[in-house]
XYZ file of C-alpha atoms in Angstrom:
285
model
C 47.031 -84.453 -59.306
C 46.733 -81.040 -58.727
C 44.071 -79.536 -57.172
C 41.518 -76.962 -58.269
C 41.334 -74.076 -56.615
C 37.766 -72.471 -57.731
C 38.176 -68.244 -57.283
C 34.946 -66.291 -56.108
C 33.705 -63.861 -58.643
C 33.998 -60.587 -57.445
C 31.337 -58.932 -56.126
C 30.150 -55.994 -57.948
C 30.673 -52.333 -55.252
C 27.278 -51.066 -53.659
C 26.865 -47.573 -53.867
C 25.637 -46.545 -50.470
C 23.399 -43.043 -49.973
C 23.446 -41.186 -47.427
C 19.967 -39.736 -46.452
C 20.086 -36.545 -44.003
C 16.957 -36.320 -41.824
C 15.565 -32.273 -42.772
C 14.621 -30.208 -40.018
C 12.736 -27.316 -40.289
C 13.693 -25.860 -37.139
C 15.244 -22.293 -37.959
C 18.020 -21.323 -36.434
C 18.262 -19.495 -33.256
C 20.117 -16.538 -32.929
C 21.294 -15.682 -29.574
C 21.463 -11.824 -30.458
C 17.709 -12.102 -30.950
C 17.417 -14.532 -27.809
C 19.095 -12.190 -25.846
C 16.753 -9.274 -26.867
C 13.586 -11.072 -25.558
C 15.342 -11.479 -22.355
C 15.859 -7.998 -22.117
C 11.959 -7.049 -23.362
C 10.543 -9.780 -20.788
C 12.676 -8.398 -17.571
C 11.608 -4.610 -18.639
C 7.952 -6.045 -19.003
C 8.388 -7.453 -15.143
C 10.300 -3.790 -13.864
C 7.594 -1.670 -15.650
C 5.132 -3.978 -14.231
C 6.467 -3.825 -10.267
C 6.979 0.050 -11.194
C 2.992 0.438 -12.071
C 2.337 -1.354 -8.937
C 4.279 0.971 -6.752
C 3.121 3.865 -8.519
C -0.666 2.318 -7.424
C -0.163 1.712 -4.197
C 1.483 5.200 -3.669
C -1.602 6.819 -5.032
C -4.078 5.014 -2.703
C -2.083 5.983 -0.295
C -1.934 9.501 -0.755
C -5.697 9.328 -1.428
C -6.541 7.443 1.833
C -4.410 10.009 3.940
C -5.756 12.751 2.488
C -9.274 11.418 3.312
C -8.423 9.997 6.297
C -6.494 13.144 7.955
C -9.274 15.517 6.593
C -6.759 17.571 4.348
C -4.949 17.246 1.262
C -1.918 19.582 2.507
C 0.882 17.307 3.901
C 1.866 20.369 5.649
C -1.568 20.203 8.226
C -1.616 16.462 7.361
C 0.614 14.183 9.176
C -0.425 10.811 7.924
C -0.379 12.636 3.959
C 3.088 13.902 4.883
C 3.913 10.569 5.754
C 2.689 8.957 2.804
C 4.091 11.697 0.632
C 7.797 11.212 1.958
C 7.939 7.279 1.706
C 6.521 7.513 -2.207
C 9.462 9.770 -2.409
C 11.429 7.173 -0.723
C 10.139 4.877 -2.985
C 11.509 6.416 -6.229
C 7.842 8.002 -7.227
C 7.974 10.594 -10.299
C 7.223 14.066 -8.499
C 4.391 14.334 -11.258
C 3.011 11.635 -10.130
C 2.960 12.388 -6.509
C 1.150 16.352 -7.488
C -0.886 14.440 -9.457
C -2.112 12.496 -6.464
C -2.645 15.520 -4.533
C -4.140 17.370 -6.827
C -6.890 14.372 -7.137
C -7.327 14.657 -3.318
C -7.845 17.721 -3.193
C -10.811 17.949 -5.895
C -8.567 19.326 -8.582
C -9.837 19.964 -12.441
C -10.306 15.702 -12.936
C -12.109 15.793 -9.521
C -11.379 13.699 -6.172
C -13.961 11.409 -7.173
C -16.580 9.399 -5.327
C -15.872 7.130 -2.256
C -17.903 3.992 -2.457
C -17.650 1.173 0.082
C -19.341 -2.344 -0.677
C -20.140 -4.852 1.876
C -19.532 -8.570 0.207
C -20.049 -11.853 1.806
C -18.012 -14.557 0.356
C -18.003 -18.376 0.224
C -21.625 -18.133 2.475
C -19.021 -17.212 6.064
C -16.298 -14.534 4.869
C -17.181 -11.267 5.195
C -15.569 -7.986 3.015
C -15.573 -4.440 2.904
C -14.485 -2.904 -0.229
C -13.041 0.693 -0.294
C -13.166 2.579 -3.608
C -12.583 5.785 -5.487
C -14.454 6.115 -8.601
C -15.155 8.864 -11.162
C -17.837 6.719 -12.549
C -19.834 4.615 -9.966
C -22.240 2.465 -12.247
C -18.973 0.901 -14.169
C -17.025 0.220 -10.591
C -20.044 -1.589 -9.881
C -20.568 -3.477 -12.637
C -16.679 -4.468 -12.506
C -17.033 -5.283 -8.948
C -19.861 -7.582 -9.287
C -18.249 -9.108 -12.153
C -15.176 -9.922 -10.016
C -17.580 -11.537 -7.033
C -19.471 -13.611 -9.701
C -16.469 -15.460 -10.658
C -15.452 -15.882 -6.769
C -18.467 -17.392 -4.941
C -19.366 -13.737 -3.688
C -21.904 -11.638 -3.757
C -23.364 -8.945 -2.362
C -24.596 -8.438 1.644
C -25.088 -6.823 4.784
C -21.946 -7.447 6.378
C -20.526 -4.427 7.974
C -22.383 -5.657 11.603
C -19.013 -8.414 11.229
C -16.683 -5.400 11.459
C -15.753 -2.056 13.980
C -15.057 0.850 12.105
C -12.146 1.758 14.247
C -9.120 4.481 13.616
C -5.624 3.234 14.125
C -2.602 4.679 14.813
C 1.011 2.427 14.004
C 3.886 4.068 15.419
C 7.775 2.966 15.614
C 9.639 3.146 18.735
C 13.274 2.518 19.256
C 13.440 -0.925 21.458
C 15.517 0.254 23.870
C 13.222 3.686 24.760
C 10.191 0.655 24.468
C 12.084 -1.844 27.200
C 12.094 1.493 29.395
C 8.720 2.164 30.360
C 7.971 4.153 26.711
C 5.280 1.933 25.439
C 3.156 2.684 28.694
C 4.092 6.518 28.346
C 3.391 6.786 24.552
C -0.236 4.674 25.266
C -0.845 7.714 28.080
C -0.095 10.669 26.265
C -2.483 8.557 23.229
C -5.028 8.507 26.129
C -5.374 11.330 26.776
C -6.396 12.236 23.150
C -9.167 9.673 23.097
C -7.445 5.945 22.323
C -9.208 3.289 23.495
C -6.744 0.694 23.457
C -2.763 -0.531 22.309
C -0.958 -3.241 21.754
C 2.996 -3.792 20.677
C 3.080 -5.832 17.665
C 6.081 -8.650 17.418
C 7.664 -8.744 14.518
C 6.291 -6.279 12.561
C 6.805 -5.684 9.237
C 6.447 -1.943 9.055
C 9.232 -1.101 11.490
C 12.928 -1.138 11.240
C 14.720 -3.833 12.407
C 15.976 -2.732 16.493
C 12.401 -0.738 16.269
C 9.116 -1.766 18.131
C 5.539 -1.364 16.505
C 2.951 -0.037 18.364
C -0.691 0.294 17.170
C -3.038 2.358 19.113
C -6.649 2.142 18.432
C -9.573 5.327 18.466
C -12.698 5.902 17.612
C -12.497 7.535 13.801
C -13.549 10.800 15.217
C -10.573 10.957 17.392
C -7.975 9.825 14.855
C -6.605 12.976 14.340
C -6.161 13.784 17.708
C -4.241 10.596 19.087
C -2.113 10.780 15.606
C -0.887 14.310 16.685
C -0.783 13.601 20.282
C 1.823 10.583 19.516
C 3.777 12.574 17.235
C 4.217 14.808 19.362
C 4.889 12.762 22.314
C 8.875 13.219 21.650
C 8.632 8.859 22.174
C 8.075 7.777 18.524
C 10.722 7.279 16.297
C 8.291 8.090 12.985
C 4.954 7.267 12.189
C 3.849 4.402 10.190
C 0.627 4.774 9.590
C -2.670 6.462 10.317
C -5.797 5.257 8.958
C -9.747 4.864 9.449
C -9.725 0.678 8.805
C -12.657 -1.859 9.158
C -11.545 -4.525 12.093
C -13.348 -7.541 12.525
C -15.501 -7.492 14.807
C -14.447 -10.347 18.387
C -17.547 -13.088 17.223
C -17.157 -12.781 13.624
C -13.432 -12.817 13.985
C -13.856 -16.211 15.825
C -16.447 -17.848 13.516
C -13.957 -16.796 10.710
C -10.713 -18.176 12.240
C -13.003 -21.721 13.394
C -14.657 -22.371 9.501
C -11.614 -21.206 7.430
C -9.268 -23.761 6.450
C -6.108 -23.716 3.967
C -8.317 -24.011 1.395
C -10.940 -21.126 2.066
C -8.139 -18.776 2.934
C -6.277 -19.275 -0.051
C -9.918 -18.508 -2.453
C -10.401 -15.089 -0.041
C -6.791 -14.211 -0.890
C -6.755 -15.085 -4.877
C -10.243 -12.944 -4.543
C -8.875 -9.899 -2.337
C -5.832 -10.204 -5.072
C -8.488 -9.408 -7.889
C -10.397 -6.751 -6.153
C -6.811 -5.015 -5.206
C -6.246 -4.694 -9.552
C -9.204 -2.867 -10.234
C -8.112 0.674 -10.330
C -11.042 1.815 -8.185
C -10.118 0.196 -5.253
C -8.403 0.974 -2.273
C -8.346 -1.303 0.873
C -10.170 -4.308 1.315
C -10.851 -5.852 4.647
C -11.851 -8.965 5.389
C -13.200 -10.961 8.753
C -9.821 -13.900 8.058
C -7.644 -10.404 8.474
């Protein structure tokens, strides 16, 4: 008997779709990419180059007031300041323009006003500005200490108004006795006091820093008197600058802690961007 063999039906084909998830991500384009790379470095440069261009007219401004002329030629610390923005790549207009300001040119050399700030209830500030419009640098000012836990207060008794001289010596006249000489000939002029400063940023590298300190009525004296000592390798600075005062310095340095310092620097930061300002000292300095 043969036996049945029972065949399967054949199953009828499935028709499979394939469903494609849509994005609607658009396509990047790396010519475009590229482009905003370009646009956000320039942004940076142009940003560094406004800052530089800042700081070199602050500094003409505060050598210029400081030295008691706006001619570099009768001006050694404006001379100074006028060579390194050179140095520093600063458009000659710019630099005239500077000048011209400091010497009460047809926009005026504006008005000087310093504000005494106490911050977080211990730090104390003094804040240096130039301002053609006073009542609007004040209200910016007291804007900024509002949103910093400042305000402001009689705190210039936590500071000496001092004038001080930085100089650059070359270490091996230094290690041979020219510190001493330099601080005599400064002496003589009416300093009060030195000190070499290690590691300093301001001088070469193989140079020694030496900062001599006056009374602001003698700055221009000891500056020329160093200068023309024949021991200094340039000058670095020369400037009328508010140093805390020994206590205050002390009760400063014993309540601030990593915390505190890093609220009086974000602040000092914000005060430094207003246009009006230039120098701020503080008691942590």
């Amino acid at each position: 008997m043969l036996a049945r063999i029972a065949l399967a039906a054949p199953r009828p084909a499935v028709t499979r779709r394939c469903v494609r998830a849509l994005t609607t991500t658009p396509p990047v384009s790396s010519g475009h990419n590229k482009w905003s790379k370009i646009q956000q470095k320039k942004g940076i440069n142009d940003q560094r180059r406004g800052e530089l261009y800042s700081r070199a007219f602050r500094d003409i401004m505060v050598a210029a007031r400081n030295g008691g002329s706006a001619d570099p030629d009768k001006n050694v610390a404006l001379f100074n300041a006028v060579k390194k923005a050179r140095a520093d790549g600063v458009p000659k207009a710019n630099i005239e323009g500077a000048l011209q300001k400091a010497a009460g040119g047809k926009d005026g050399a504006g008005q000087m006003a310093v504000y005494e700030v106490l911050a977080h209830g211990s730090v104390g500030l003094i804040v240096e500005c130039l301002t053609d419009n006073g009542n609007r640098t004040l209200h910016q000012i007291r804007e900024i200490l509002n949103a910093h836990n400042a305000r402001f207060a009689t705190v210039r008794f936590m500071f000496q108004h001092k004038g001080r001289v930085r100089v650059a010596l070359d270490k091996a006249e230094a290690d041979a006795g020219g510190v001493d000489r330099l601080f005599d000939a400064a002496l003589g002029a009416g300093a009060e006091d030195f000190d070499q400063v290690p590691d300093a940023d301001g001088a070469d590298a193989g140079d020694v820093e030496v900062q001599i300190i006056c009374a602001p009525t003698e700055l221009a004296k000891v500056t020329d008197a160093v200068t023309q000592s024949g021991l200094a390798k340039g000058l670095l600075a020369s400037e009328l600058v508010y140093a805390p005062a020994e206590d205050a310095a002390e009760a400063a340095e014993a309540e601030a802690d990593e915390e505190l310092s890093g609220r009086i620097r974000e602040l000092v930061g914000e005060l430094e961007e207003n246009d009006a300002t230039l120098r701020v000292w503080t008691t942590l300095d």
